CSV table of C-alpha atoms and ligand atoms in Angstrom, one decimal:
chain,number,residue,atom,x,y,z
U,246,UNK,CA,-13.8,-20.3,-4.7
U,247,UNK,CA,-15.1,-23.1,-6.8
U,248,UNK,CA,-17.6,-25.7,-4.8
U,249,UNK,CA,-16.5,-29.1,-5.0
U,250,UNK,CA,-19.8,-31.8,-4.3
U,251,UNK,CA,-19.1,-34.6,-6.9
U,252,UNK,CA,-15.6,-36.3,-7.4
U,253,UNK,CA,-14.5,-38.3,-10.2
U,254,UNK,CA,-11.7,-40.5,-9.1
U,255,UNK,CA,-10.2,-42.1,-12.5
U,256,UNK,CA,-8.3,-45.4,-11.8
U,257,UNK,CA,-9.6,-47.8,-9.3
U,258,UNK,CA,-6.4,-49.6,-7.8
U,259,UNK,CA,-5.1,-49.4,-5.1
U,260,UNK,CA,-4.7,-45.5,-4.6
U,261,UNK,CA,-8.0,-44.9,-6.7
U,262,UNK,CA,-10.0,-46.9,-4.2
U,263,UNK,CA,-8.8,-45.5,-1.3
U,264,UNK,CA,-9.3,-41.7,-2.5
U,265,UNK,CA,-12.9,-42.9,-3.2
U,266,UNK,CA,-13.0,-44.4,0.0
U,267,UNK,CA,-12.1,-41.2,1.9
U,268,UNK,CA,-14.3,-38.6,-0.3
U,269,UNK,CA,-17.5,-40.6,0.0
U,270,UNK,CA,-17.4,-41.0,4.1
U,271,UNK,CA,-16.5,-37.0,3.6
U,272,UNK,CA,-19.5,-36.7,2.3
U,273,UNK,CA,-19.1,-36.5,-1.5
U,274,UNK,CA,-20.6,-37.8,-4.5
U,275,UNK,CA,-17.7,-40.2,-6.0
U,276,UNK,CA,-17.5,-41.2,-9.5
U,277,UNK,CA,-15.2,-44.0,-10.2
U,278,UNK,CA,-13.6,-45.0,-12.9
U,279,UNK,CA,-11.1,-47.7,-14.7
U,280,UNK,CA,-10.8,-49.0,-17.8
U,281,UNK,CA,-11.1,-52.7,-16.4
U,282,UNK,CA,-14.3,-54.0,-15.3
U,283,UNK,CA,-12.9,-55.8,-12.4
U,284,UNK,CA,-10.4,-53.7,-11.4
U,285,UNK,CA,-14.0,-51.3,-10.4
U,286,UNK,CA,-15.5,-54.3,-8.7
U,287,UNK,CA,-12.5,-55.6,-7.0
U,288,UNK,CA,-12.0,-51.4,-5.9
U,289,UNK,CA,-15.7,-51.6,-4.3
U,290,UNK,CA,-15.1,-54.8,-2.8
U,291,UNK,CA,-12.4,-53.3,-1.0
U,292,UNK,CA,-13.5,-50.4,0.0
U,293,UNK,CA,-16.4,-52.5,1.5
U,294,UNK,CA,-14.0,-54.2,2.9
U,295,UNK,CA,-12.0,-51.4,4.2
U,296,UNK,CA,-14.4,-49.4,6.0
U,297,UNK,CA,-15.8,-52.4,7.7
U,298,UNK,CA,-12.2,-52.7,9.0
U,299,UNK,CA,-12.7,-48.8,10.2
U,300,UNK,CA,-15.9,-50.1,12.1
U,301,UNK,CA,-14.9,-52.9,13.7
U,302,UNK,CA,-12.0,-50.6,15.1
U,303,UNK,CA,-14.4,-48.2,16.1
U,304,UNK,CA,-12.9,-45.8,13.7
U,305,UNK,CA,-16.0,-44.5,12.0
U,306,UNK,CA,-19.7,-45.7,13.0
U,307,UNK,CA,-21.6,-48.1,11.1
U,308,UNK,CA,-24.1,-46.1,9.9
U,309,UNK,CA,-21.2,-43.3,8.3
U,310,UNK,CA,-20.3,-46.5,6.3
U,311,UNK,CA,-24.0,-47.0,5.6
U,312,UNK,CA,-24.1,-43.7,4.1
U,313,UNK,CA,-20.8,-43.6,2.2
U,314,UNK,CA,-20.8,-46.5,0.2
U,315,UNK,CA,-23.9,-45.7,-1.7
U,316,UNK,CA,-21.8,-42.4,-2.5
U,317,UNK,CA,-19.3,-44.3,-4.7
U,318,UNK,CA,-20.8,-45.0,-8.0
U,319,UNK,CA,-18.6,-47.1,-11.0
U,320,UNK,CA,-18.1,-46.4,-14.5
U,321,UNK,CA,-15.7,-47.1,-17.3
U,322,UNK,CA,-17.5,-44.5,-19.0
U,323,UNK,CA,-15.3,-40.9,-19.0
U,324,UNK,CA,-18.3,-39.2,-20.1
U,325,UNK,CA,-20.4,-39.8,-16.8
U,326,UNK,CA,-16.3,-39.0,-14.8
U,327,UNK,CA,-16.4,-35.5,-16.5
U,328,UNK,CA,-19.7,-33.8,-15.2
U,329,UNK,CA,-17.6,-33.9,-11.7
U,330,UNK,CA,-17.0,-30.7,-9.8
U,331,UNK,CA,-13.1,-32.4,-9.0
U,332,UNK,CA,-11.4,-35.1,-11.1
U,333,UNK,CA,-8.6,-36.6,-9.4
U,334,UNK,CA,-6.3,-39.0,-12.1
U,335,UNK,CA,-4.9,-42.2,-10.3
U,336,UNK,CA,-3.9,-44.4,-12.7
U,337,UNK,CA,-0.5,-46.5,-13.3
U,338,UNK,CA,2.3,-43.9,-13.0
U,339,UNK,CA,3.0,-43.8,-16.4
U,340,UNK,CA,3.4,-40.5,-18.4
U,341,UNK,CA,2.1,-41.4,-21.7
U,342,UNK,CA,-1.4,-43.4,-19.8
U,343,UNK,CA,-1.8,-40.0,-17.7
U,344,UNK,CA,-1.8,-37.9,-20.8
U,345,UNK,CA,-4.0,-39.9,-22.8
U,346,UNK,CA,-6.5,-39.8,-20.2
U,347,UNK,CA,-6.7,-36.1,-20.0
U,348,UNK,CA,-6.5,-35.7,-23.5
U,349,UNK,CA,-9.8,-38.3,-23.5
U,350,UNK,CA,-11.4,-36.8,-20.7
U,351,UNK,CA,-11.3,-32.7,-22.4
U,352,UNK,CA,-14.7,-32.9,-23.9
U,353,UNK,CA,-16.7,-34.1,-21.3
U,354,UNK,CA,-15.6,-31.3,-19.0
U,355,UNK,CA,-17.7,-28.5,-17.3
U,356,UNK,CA,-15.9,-24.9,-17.7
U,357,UNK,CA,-15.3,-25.4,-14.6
U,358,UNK,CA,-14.2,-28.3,-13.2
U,359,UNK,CA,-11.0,-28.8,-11.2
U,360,UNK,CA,-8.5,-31.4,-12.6
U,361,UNK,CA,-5.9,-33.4,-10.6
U,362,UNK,CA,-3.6,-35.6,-10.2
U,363,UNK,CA,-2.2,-38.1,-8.0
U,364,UNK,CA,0.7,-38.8,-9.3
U,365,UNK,CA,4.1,-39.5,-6.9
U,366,UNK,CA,6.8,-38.1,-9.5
U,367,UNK,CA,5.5,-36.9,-12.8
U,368,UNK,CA,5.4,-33.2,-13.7
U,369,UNK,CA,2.4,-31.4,-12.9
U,370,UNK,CA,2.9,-28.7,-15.4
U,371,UNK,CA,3.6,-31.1,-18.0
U,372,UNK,CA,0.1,-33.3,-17.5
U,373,UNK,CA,-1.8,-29.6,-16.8
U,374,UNK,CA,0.3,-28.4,-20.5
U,375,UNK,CA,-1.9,-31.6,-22.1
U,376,UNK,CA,-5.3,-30.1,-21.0
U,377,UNK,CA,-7.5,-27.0,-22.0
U,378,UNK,CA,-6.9,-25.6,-18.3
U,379,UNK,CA,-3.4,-25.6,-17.2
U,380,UNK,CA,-4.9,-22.8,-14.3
U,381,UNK,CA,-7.3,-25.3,-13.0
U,382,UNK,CA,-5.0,-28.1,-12.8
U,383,UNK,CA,-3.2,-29.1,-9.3
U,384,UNK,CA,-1.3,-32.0,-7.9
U,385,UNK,CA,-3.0,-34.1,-4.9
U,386,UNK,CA,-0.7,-36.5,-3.8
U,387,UNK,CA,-2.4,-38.8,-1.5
U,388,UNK,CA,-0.2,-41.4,0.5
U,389,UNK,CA,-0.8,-45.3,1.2
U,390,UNK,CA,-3.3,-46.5,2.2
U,391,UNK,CA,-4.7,-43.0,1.4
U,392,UNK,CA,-8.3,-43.9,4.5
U,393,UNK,CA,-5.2,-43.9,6.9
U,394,UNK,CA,-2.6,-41.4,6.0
U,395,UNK,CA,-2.8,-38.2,7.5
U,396,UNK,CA,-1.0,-36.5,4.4
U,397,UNK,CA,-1.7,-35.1,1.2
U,398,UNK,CA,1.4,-33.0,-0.8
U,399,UNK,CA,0.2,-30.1,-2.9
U,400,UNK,CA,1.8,-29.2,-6.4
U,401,UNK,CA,1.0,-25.9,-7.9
U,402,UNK,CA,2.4,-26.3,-11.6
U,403,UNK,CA,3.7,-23.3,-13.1
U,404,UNK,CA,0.1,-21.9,-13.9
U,405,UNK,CA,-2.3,-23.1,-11.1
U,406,UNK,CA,-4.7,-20.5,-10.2
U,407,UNK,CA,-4.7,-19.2,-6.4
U,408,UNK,CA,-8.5,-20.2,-7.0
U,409,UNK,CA,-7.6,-23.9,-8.2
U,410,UNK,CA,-4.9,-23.8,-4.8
U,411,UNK,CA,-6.8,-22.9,-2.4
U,412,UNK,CA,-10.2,-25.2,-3.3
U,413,UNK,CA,-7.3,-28.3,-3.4
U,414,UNK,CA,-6.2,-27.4,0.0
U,415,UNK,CA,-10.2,-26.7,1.4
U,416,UNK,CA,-11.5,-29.7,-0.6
U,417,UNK,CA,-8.4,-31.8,1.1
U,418,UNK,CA,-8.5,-30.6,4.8
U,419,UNK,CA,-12.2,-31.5,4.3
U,420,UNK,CA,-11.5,-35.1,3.8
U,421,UNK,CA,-9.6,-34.6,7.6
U,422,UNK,CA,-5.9,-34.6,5.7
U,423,UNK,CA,-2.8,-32.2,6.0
U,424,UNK,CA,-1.6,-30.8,3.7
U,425,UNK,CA,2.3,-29.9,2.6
U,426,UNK,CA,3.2,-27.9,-0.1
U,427,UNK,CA,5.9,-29.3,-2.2
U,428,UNK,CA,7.1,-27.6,-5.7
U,429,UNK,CA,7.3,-29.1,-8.6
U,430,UNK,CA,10.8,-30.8,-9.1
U,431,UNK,CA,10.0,-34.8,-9.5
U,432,UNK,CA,9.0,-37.0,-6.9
U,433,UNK,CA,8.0,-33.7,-5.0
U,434,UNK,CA,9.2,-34.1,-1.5
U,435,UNK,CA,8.2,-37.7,0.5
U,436,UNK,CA,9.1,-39.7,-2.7
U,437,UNK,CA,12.2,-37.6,-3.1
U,438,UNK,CA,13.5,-39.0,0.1
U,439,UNK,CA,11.4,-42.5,0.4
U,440,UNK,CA,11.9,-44.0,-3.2
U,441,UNK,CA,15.8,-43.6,-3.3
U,442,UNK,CA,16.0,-44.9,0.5
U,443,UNK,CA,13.9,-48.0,-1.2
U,444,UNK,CA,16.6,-48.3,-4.0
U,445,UNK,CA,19.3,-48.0,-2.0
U,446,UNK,CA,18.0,-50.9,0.0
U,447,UNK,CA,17.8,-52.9,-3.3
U,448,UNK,CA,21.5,-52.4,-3.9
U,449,UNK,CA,22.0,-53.6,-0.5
U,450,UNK,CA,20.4,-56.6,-1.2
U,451,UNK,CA,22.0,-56.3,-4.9
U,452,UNK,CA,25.4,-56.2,-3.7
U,453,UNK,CA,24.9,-59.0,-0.7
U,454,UNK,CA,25.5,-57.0,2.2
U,455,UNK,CA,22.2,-58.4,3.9
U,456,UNK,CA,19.2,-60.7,3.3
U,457,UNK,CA,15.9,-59.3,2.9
U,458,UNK,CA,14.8,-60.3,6.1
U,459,UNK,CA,18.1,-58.8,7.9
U,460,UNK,CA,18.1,-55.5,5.9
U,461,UNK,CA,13.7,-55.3,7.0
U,462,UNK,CA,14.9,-55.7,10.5
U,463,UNK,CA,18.0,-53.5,10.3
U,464,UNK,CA,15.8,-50.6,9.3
U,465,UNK,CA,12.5,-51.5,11.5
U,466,UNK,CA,14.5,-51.6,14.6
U,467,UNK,CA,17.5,-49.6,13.8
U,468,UNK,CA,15.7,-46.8,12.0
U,469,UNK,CA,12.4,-46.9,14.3
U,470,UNK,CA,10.7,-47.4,10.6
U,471,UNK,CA,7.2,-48.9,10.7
U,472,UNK,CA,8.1,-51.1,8.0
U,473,UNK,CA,11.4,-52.2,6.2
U,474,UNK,CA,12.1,-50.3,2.9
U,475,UNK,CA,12.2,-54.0,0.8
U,476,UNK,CA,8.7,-55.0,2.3
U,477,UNK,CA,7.6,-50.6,1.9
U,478,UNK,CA,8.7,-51.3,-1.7
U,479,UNK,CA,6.3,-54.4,-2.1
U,480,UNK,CA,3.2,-52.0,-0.1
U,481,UNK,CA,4.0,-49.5,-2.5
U,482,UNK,CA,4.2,-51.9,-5.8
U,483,UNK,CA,8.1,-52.3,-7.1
U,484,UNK,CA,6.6,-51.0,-10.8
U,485,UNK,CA,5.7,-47.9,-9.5
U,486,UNK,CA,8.9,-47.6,-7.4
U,487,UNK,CA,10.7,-48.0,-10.7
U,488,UNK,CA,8.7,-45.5,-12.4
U,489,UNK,CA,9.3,-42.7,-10.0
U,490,UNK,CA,13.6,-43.9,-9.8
U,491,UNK,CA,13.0,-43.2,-13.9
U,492,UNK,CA,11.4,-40.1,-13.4
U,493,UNK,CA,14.3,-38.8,-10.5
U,494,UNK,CA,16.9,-40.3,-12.9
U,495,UNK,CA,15.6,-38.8,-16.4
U,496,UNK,CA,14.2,-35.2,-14.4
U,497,UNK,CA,17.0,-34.6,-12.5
U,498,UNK,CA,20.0,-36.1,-14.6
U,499,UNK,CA,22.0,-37.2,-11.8
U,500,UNK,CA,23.4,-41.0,-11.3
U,501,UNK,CA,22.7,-41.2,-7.8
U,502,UNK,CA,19.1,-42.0,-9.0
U,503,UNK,CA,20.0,-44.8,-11.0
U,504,UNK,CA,17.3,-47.3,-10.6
U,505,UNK,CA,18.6,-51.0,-9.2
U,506,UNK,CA,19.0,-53.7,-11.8
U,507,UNK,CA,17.4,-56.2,-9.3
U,508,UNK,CA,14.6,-53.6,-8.7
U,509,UNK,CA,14.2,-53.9,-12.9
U,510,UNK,CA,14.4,-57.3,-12.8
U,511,UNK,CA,11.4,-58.0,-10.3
U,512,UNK,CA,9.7,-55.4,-12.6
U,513,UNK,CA,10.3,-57.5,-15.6
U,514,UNK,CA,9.2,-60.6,-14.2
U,515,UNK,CA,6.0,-59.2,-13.1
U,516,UNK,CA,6.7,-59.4,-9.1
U,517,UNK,CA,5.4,-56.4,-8.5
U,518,UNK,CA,4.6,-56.7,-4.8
U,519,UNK,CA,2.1,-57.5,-2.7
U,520,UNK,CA,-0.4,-56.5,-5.4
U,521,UNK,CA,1.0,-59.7,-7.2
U,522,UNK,CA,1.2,-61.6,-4.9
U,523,UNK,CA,5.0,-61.7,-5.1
U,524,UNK,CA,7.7,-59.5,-4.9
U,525,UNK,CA,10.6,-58.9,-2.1
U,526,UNK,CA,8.7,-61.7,-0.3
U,527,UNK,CA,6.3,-63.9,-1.7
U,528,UNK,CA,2.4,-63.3,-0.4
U,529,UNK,CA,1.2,-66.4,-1.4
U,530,UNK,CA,0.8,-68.1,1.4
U,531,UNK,CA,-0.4,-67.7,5.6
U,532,UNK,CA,2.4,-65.2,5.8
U,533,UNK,CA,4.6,-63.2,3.6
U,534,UNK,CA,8.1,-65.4,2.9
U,535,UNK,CA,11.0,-64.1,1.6
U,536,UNK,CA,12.1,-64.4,-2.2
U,537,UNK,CA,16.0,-63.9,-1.8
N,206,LIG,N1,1.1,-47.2,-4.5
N,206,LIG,C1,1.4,-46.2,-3.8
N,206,LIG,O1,2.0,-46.3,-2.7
N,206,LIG,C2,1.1,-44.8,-4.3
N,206,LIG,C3,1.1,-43.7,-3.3
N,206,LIG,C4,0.7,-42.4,-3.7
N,206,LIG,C5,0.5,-42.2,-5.1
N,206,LIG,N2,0.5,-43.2,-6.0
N,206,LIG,C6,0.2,-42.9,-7.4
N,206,LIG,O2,-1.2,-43.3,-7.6
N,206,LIG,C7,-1.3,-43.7,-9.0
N,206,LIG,C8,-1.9,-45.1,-9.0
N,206,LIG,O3,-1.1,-46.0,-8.3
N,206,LIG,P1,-1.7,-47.4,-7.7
N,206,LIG,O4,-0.7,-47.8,-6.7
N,206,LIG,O5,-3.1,-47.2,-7.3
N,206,LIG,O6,-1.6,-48.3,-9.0
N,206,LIG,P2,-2.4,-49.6,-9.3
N,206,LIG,O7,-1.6,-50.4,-10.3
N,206,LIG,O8,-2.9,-50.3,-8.0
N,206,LIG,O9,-3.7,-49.0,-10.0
N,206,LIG,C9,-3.7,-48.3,-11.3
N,206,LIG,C10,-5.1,-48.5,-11.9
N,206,LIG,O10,-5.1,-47.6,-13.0
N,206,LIG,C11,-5.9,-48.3,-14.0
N,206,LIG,N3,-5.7,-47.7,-15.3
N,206,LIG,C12,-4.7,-47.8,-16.2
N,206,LIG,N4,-4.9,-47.1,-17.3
N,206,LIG,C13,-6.1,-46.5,-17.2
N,206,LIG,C14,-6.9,-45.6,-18.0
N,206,LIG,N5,-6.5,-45.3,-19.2
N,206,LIG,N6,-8.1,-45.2,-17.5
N,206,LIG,C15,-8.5,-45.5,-16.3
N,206,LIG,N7,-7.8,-46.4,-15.4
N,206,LIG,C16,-6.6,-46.8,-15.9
N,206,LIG,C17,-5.5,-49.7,-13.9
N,206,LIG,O11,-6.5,-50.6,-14.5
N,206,LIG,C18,-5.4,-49.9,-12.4
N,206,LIG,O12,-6.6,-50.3,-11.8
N,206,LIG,C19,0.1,-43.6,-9.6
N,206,LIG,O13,0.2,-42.4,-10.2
N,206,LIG,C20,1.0,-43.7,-8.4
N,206,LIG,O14,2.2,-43.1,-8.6
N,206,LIG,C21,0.8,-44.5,-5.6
């Protein structure tokens, strides 16, 4: 089984960040990339920001935090990404930006190393049919805020190696995660169910049958959900929510994945959430407001 030290993370939003977050306090030597400068130093800040959090709560001790953060290293450079023993791809959910990136990435790979991706919906044996190692190329869905969620989803594509499989799963338990397997049909299994729940609660919304605020409360207190699905949507980001209704939609060619016109038209105007600042409520100010 292949011996994963060093992790390149590529993407440092907000999924990039956290999978950095949780390698380096497991111990690993992370590499992180983006293409935008301050995407990598707003990702650092947060993860500063984030395991502090995890001290003051007494959920690691200082001095683990100590020792991770000078794991995490920052790069736009794909070069210095490749020599890792594990990439894992985290960047906007968007086919074409995925494949571009492995394609960019194939010469500055070890024979060895282990590619993955995070994605929530796109094939995994169409990314691994872009590289030079479909058998060493696996899905590792991590959830959000990937330092708290207790999952991560497996995706063998149609070639992974039992090698590649069973290093994901090691390398992932590691980082103190379980792990499901899903196959891979799109959105895999928790985005199967979550994303069109989301949707469906746009339409609700769409069609007037509630207010945001009464369709959040309908499903926090009548569903025992954590959070509403509109307010889930805006954790999440709406544009990704989109993506992976587009994915459901296209991949599985059935209408009862049609994504929401008012979900397109948040997209459109760039309310993407809270990573916007705006979206199903507006985060602007002391405390998140409604924008319908
Ligand atoms: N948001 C969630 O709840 C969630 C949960 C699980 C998985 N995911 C998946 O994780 C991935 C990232 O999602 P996110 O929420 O972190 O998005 P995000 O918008 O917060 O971050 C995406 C990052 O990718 C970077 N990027 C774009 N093109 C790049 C390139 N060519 N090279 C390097 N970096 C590039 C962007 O600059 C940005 O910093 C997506 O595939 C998404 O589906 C998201």
């Amino acid at each position: 089984m292949a011996e994963i030290k060093t992790v390149g993370v590529i993407g440092a939003g907000q999924m990039g960040s956290g999978i950095a977050h949780v390698c380096a306090l497991a111990g690993y030597d992370v590499h992180l990339n983006d293409v935008a400068q301050e995407k990598l130093d707003q990702g650092l800040k947060t993860i500063e920001r984030n395991m502090q959090r995890q001290v003051a709560r007494g959920m690691i001790a200082l001095d683990a935090m100590q020792a991770a953060l000078p794991r995490i290293h920052i790069s736009n450079d794909l070069g210095i990404v490749g020599k890792s023993d594990l990439i894992i791809e985290a960047a906007t959910e968007n086919e074409e930006i995925k494949k571009a990136i492995f394609r960019s990435l194939a010469p500055h790979l070890a024979e060895a190393t282990l590619l993955a991706s995070n994605t929530s919906s796109i094939s995994i044996t169409r990314l691994a049919s872009t590289t030079d190692r479909p058998e060493r190329f696996i899905g590792l869905h991590f959830m959000n805020p990937a330092p708290l969620m207790k999952l991560v989803e497996i995706i063998r594509g149609i070639a992974t190696d039992v090698d590649t499989y069973e290093t994901a799963a090691r390398f992932a338990q590691s980082l103190g995660k379980t792990t499901a397997n899903a196959e891979d049909f799109p959105a895999f299994i928790v985005n199967r169910v979550l994303v069109p729940m989301i949707n469906e609660a746009i339409y609700t919304l769409y069609e007037g049958v509630g207010t945001v605020e009464a369709i959040d409360t309908a499903m926090r207190l009548g569903a025992n959900h954590p959070m509403g699905p509109l307010e889930l949507g805006d954790f999440i980001g709406l544009d990704t929510v989109l993506s992976i209704m587009n994915v459901l939609h296209e991949g599985l060619a059935d209408s009862k994945y049609r994504p929401c016109p008012l979900l397109v038209k948040y997209v459109e105007a760039g309310w993407l959430g809270r990573k916007s600042g705006r979206g199903f409520y507006d985060y602007r100010g002391e405390v998140p407001v409604p924008t319908r």
